[in-house]
PDB file of C-alpha atoms in Angstrom:
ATOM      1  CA  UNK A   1     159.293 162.926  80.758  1.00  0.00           C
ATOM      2  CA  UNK A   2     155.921 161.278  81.638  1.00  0.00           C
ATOM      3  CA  UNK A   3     154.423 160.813  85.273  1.00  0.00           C
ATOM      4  CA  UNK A   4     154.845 157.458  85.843  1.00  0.00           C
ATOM      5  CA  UNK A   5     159.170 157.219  84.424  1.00  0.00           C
ATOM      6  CA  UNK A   6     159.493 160.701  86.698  1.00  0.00           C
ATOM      7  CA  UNK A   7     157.659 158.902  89.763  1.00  0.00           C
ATOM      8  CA  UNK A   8     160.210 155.849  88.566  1.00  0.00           C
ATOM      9  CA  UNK A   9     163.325 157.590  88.525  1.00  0.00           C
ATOM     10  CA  UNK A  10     162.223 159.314  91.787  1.00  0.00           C
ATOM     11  CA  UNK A  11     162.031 155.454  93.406  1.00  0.00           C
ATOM     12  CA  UNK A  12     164.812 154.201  92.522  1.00  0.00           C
ATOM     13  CA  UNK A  13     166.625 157.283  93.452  1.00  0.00           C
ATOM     14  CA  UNK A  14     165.247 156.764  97.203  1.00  0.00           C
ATOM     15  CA  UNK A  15     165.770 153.223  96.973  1.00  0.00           C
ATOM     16  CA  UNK A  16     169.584 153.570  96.415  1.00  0.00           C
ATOM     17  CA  UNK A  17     169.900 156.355  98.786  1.00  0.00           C
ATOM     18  CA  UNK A  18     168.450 154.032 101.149  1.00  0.00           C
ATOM     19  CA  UNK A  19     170.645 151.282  99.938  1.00  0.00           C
ATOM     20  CA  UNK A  20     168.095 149.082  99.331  1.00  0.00           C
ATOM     21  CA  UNK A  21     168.308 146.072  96.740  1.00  0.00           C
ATOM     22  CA  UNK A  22     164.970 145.713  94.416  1.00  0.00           C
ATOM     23  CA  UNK A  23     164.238 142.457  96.153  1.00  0.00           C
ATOM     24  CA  UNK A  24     164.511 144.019  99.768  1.00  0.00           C
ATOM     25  CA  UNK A  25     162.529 146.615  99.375  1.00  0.00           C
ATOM     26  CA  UNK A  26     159.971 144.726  97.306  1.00  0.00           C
ATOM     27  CA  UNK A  27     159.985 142.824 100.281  1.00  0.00           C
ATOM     28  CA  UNK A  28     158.964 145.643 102.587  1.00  0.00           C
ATOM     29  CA  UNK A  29     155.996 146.478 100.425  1.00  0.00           C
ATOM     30  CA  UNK A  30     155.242 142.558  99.538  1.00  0.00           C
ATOM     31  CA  UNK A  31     155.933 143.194  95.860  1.00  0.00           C
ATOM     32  CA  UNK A  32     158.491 140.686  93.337  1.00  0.00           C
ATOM     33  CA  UNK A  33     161.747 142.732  92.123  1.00  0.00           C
ATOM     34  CA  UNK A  34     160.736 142.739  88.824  1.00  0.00           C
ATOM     35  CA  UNK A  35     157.352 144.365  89.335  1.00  0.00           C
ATOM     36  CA  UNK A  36     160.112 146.821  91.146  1.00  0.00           C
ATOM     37  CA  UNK A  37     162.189 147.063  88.218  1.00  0.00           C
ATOM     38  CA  UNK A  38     159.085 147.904  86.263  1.00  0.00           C
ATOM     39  CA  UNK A  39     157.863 150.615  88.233  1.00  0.00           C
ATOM     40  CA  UNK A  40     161.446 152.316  88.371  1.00  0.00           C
ATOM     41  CA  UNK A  41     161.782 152.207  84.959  1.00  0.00           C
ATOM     42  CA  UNK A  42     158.476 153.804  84.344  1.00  0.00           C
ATOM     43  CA  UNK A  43     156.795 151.098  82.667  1.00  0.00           C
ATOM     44  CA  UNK A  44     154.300 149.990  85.297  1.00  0.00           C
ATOM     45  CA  UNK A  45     152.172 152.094  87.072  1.00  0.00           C
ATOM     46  CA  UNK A  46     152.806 153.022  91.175  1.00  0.00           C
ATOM     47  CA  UNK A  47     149.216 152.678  92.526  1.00  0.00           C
ATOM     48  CA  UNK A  48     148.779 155.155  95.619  1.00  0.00           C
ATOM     49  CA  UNK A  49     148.577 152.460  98.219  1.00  0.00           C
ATOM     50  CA  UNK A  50     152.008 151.382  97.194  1.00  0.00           C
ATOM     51  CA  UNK A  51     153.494 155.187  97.265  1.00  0.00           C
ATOM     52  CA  UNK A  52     151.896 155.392 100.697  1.00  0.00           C
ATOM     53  CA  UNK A  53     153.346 152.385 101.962  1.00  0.00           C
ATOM     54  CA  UNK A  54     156.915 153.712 100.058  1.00  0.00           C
ATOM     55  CA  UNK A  55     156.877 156.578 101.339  1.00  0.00           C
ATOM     56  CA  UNK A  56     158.264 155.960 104.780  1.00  0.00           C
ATOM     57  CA  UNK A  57     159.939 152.871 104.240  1.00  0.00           C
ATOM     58  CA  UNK A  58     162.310 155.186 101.973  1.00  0.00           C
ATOM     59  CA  UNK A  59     162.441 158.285 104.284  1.00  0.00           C
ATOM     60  CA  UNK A  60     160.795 159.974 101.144  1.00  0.00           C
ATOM     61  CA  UNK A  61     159.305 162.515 103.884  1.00  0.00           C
ATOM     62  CA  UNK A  62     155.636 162.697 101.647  1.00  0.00           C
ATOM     63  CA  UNK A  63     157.457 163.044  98.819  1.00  0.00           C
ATOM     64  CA  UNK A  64     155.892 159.685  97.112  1.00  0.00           C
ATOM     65  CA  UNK A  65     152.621 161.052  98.863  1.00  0.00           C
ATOM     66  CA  UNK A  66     152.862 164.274  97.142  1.00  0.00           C
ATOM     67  CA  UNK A  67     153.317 162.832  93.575  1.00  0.00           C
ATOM     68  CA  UNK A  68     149.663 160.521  94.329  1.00  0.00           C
ATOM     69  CA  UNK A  69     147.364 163.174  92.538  1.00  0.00           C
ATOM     70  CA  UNK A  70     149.531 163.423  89.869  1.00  0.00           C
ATOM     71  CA  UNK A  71     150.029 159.855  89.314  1.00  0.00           C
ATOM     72  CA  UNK A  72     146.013 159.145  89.634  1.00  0.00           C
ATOM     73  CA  UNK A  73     145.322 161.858  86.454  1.00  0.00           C
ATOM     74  CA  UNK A  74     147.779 160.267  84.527  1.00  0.00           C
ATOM     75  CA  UNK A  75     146.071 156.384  85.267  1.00  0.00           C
ATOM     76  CA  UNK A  76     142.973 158.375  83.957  1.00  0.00           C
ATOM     77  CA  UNK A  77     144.661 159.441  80.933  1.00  0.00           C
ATOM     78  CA  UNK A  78     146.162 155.857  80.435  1.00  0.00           C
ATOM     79  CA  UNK A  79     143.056 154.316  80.246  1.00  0.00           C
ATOM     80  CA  UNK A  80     142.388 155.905  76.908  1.00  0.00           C
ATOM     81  CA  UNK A  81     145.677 154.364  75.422  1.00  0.00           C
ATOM     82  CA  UNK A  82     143.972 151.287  75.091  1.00  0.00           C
ATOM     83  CA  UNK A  83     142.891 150.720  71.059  1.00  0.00           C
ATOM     84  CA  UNK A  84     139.585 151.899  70.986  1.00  0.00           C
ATOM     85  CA  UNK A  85     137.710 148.406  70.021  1.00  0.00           C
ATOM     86  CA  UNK A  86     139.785 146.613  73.313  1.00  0.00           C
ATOM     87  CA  UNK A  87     138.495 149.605  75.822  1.00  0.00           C
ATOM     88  CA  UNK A  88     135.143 148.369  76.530  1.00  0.00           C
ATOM     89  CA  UNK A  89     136.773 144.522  77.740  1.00  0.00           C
ATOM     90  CA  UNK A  90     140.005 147.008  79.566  1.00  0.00           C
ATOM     91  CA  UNK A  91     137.174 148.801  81.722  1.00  0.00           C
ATOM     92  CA  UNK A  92     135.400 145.682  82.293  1.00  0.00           C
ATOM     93  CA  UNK A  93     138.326 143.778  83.355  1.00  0.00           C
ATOM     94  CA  UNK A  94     139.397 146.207  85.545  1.00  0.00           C
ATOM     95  CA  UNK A  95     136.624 146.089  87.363  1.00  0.00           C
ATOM     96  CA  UNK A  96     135.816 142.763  87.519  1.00  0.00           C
ATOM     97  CA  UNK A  97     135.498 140.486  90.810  1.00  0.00           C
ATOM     98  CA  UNK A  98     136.378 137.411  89.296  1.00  0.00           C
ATOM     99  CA  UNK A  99     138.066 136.341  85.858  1.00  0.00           C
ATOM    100  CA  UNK A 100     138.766 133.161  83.903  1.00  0.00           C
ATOM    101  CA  UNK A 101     140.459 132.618  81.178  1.00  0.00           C
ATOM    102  CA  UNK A 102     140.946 129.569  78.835  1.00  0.00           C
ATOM    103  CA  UNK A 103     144.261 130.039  76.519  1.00  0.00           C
ATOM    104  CA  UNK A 104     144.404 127.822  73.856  1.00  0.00           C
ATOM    105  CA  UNK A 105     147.530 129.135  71.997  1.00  0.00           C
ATOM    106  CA  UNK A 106     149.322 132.166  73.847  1.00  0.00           C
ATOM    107  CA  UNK A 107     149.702 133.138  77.517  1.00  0.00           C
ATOM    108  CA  UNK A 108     146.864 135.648  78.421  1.00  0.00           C
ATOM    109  CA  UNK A 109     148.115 138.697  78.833  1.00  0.00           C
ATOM    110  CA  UNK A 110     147.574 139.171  82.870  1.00  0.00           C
ATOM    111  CA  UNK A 111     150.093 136.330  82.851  1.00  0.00           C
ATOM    112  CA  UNK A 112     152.829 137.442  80.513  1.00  0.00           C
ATOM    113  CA  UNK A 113     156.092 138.811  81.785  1.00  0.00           C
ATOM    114  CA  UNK A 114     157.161 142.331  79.805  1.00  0.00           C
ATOM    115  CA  UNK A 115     160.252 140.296  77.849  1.00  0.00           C
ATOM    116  CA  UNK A 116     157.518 138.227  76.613  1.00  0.00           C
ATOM    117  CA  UNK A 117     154.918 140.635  75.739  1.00  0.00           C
ATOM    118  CA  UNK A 118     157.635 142.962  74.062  1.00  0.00           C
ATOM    119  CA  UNK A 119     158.021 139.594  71.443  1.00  0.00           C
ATOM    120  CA  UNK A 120     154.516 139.394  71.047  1.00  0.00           C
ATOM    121  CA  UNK A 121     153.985 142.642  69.868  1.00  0.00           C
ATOM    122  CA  UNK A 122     157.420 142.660  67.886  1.00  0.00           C
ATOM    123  CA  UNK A 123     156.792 139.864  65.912  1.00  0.00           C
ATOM    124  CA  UNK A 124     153.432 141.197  64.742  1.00  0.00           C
ATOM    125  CA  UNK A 125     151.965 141.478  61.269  1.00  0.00           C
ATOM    126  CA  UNK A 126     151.991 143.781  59.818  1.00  0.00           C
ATOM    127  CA  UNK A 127     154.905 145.059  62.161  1.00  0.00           C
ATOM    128  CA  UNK A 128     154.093 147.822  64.838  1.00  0.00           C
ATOM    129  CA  UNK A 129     156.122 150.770  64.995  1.00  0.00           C
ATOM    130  CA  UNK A 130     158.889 150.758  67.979  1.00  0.00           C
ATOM    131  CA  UNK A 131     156.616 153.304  69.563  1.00  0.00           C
ATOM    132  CA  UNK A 132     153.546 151.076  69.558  1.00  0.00           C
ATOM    133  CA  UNK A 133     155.376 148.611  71.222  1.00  0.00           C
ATOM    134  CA  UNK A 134     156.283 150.437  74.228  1.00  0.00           C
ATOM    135  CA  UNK A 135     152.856 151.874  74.672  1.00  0.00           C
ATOM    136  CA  UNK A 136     151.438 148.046  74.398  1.00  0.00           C
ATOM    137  CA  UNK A 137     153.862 146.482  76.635  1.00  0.00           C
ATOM    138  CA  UNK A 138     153.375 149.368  79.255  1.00  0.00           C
ATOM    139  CA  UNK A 139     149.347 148.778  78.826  1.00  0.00           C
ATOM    140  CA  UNK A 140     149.244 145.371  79.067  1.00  0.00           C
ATOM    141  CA  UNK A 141     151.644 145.604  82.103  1.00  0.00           C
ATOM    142  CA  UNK A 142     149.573 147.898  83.535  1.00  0.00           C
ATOM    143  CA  UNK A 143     146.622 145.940  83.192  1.00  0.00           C
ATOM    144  CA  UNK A 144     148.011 143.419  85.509  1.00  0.00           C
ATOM    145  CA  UNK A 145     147.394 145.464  88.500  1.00  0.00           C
ATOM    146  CA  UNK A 146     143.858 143.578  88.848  1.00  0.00           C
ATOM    147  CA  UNK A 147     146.357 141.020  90.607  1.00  0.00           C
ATOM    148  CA  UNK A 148     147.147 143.651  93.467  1.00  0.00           C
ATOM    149  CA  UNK A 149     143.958 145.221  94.093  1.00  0.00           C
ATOM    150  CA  UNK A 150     142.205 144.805  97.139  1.00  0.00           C
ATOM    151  CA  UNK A 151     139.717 142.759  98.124  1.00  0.00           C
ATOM    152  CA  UNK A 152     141.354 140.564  95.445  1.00  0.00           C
ATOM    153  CA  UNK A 153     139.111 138.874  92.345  1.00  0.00           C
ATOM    154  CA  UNK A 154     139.032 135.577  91.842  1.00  0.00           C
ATOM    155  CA  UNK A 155     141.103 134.525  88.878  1.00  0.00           C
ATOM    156  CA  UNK A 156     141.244 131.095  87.020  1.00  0.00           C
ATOM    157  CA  UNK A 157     143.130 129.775  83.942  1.00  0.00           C
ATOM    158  CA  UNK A 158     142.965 126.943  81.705  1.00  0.00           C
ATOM    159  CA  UNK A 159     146.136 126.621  79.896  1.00  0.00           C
ATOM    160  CA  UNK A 160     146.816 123.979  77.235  1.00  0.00           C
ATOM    161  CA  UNK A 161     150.072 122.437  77.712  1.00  0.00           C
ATOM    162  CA  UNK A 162     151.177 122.994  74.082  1.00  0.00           C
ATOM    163  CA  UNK A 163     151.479 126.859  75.524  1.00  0.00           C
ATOM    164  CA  UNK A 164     153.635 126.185  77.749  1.00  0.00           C
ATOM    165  CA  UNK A 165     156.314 124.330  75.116  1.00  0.00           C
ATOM    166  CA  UNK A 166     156.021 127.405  72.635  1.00  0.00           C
ATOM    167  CA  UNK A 167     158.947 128.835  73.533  1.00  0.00           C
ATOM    168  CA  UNK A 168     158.236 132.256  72.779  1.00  0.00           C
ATOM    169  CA  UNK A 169     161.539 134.731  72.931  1.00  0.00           C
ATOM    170  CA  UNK A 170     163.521 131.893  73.444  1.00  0.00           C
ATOM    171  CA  UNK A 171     164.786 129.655  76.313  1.00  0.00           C
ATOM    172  CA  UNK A 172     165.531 132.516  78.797  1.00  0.00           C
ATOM    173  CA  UNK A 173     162.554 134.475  78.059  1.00  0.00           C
ATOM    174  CA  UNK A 174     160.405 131.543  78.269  1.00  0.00           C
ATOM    175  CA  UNK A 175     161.808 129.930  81.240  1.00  0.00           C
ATOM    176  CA  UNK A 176     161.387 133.210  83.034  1.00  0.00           C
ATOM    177  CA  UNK A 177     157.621 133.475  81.538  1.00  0.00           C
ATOM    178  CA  UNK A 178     157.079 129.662  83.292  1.00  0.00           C
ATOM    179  CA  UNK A 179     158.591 130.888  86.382  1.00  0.00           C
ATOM    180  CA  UNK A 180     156.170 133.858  86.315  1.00  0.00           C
ATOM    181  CA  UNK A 181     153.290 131.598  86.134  1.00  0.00           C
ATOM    182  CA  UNK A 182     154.692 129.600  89.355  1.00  0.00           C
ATOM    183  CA  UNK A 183     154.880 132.795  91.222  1.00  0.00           C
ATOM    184  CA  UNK A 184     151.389 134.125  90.186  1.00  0.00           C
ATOM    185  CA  UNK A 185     149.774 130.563  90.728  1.00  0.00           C
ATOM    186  CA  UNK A 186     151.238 131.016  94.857  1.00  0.00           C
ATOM    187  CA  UNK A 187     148.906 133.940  95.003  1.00  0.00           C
ATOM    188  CA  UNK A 188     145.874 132.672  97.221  1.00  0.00           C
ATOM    189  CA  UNK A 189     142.990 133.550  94.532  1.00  0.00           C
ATOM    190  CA  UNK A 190     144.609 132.720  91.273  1.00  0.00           C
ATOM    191  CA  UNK A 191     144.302 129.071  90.204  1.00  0.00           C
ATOM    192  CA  UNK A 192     146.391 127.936  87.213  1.00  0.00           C
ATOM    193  CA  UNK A 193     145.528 124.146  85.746  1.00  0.00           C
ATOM    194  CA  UNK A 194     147.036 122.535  82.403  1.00  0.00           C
ATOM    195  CA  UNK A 195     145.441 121.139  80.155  1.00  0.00           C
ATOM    196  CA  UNK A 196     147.474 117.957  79.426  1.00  0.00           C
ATOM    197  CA  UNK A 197     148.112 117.401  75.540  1.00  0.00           C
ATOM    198  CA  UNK A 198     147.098 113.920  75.607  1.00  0.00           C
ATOM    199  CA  UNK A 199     143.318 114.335  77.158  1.00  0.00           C
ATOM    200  CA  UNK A 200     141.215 112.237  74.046  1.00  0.00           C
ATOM    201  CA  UNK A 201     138.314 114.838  75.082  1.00  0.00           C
ATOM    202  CA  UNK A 202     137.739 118.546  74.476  1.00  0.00           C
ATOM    203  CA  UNK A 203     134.506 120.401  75.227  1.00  0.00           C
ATOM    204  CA  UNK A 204     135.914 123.561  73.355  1.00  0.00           C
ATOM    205  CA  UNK A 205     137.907 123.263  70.103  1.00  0.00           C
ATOM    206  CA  UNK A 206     137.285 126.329  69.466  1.00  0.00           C
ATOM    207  CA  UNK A 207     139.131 129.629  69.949  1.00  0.00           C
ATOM    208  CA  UNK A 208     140.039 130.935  73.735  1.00  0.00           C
ATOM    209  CA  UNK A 209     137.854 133.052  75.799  1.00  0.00           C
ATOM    210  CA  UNK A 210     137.370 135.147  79.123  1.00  0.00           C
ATOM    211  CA  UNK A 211     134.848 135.432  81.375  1.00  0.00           C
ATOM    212  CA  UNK A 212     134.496 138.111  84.022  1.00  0.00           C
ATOM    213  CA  UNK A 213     132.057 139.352  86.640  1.00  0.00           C
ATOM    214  CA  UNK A 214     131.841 142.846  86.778  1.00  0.00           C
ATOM    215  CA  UNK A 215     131.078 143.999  90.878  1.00  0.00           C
ATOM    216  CA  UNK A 216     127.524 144.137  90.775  1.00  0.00           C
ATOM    217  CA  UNK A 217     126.447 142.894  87.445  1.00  0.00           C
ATOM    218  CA  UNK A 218     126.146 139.469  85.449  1.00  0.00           C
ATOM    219  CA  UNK A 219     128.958 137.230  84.064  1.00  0.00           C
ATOM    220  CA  UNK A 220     130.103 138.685  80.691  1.00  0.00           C
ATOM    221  CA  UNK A 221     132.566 136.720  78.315  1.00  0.00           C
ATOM    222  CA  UNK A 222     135.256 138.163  75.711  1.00  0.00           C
ATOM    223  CA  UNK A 223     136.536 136.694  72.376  1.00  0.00           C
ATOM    224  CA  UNK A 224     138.870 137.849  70.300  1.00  0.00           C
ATOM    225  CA  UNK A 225     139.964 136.353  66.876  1.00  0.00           C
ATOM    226  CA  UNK A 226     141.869 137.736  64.536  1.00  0.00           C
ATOM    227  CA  UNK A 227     142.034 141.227  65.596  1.00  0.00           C
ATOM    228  CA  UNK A 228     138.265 140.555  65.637  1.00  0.00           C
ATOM    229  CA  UNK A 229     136.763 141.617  69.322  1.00  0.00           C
ATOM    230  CA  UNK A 230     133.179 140.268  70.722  1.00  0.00           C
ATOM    231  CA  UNK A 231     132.191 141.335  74.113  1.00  0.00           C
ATOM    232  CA  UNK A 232     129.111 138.803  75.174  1.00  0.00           C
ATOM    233  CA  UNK A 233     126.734 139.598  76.976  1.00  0.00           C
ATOM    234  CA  UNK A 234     123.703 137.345  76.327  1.00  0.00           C
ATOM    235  CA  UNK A 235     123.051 135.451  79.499  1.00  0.00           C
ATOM    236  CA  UNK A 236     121.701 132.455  77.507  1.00  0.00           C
ATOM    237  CA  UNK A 237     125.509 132.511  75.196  1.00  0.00           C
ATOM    238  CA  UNK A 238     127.415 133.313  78.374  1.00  0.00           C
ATOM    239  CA  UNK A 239     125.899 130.247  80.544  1.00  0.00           C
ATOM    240  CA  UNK A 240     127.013 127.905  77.215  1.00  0.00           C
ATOM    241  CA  UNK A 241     130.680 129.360  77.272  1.00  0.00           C
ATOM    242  CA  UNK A 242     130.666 129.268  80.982  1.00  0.00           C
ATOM    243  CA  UNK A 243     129.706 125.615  81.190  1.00  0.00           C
ATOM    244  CA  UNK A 244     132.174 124.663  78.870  1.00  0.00           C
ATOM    245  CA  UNK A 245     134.528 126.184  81.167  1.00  0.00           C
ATOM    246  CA  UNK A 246     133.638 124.812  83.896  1.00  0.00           C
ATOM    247  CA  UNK A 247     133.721 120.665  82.521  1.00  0.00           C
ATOM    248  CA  UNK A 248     137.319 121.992  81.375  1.00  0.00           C
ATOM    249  CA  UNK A 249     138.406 122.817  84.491  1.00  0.00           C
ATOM    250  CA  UNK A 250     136.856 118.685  85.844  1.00  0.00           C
ATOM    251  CA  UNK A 251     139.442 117.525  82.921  1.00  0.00           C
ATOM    252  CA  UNK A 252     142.403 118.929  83.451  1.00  0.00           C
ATOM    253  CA  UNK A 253     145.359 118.704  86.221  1.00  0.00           C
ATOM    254  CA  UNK A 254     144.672 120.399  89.496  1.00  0.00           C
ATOM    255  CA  UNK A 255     146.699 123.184  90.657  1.00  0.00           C
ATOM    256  CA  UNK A 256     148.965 121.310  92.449  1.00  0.00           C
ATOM    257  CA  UNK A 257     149.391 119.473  89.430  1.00  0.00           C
ATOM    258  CA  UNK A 258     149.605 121.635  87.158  1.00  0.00           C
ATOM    259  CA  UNK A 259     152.145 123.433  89.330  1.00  0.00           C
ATOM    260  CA  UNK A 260     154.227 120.460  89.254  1.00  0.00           C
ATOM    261  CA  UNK A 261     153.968 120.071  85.714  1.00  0.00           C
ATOM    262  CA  UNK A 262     154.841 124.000  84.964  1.00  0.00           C
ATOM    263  CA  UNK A 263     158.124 123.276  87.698  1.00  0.00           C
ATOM    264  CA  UNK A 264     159.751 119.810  85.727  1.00  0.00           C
ATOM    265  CA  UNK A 265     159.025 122.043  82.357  1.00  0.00           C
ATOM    266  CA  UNK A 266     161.194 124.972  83.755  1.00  0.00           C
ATOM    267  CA  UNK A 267     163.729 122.763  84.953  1.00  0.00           C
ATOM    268  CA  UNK A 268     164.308 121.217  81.407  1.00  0.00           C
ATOM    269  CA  UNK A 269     165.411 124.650  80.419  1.00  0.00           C
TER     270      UNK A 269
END
């Protein structure tokens, strides 16, 4: 059995002794039930901070504590799980103090729940073996821990509406992906605006893109097309992607908006 499903099964074997619900104790530790769910079931990583703060609130008497060494080896080891031409933009991101994303035809994957990722990957072509899947879902779920890391980055998306009528995995699956874009949008530095379908303007037709700020260094963007990876990090092509971001984010709905917007969409479910 790996580290993290062992440290998993250990949880939720302390949560039930201490007959505790997912959402009550993710309350306690100011985490959702499903990131819960996740970490029980071995598929998302327990940071340390979160097995110290565990630790007492399930009477684990340092037994969460004790399991911290062995669960910061195995984040070492994860990192390499990665495909080898996505590593360099994984370390990056993972460092990063802020992050924007444009999505022109997918959620990003920060955003996407694990029923929606698991589609992704399982509708592939050519297909991905059962075990590849796992291993993807549980890296790109782990890569969403830049949301809990503190002091926070600043995040920002650009989303164009038509992504959030594809309803990938079907109705259930997608409403819950919506609703997981309303609850990471509440977090006080992520801001999530739509780009409405009908703007008659576009400053980028082209594909999407990130941009991230490592601590310390200068703005760097990402492409990807095709299976085809770019990391940029020409200051003269990074200002030109950057700007385009930035008249995006003047044309589309605010947050509040856009919040509004994502809400009526889940409610036609």
């Amino acid at each position: 059995m790996g580290v993290f499903a062992m440290v998993g099964r250990q949880l939720k074997l302390l949560r039930e002794r201490a007959g505790l619900s997912q959402s009550e104790f993710g309350a306690l530790v100011r985490y959702g039930p499903d990131h819960i769910s996740a970490m029980e079931r071995g598929v998302r990583t327990p940071r340390p901070d979160f097995l110290v703060k565990a630790d007492p609130i399930l009477n684990a008497n340092g037994l969460l504590i004790a399991v911290i060494p062995g669960v910061e080896d195995a984040m070492r080891r994860a990192r390499t799980r990665h495909p080898e031409w996505y590593r360099d933009h994984a370390e990056t991101e993972a460092q990063a103090v802020e992050l924007h994303h444009y999505c022109n035809n997918a959620v990003q994957g920060l955003l996407q729940t694990e029923a929606h990722a698991r589609v992704v990957f399982a509708k592939r072509r050519p297909f991905l073996s059962e075990e590849i899947i796992e291993k993807r879902v549980a890296d790109r779920l782990s890569r969403q821990q830049v949301f809990e890391r503190w002091p926070a980055p600043i995040v920002s998306y650009v989303i164009e509406e038509a992504v959030l009528d594809r309803p990938i995995g079907g109705s259930r699956v997608h409403a819950d992906q919506l609703r997981h874009l309303l609850t990471i949008g509440d977090r006080q530095n992520v801001e999530i605006q739509v780009m409405p379908t009908q703007v008659e303007e576009h400053t980028n037709p082209d594909s999407a893109f990130n941009l991230l700020v490592p601590k310390g260094q200068a703005q760097v963007a990402y492409l990807e097309a095709q299976g085809h990876p770019q990391l940029i990090t020409d200051r003269d092509e990074v200002r030109k992607i950057a700007d385009r971001y930035g008249i995006m984010r003047a044309m589309v709905l605010t947050p509040k908006q856009s919040r509004a917007l994502i809400a009526e969409k889940v409610d036609k479910l």
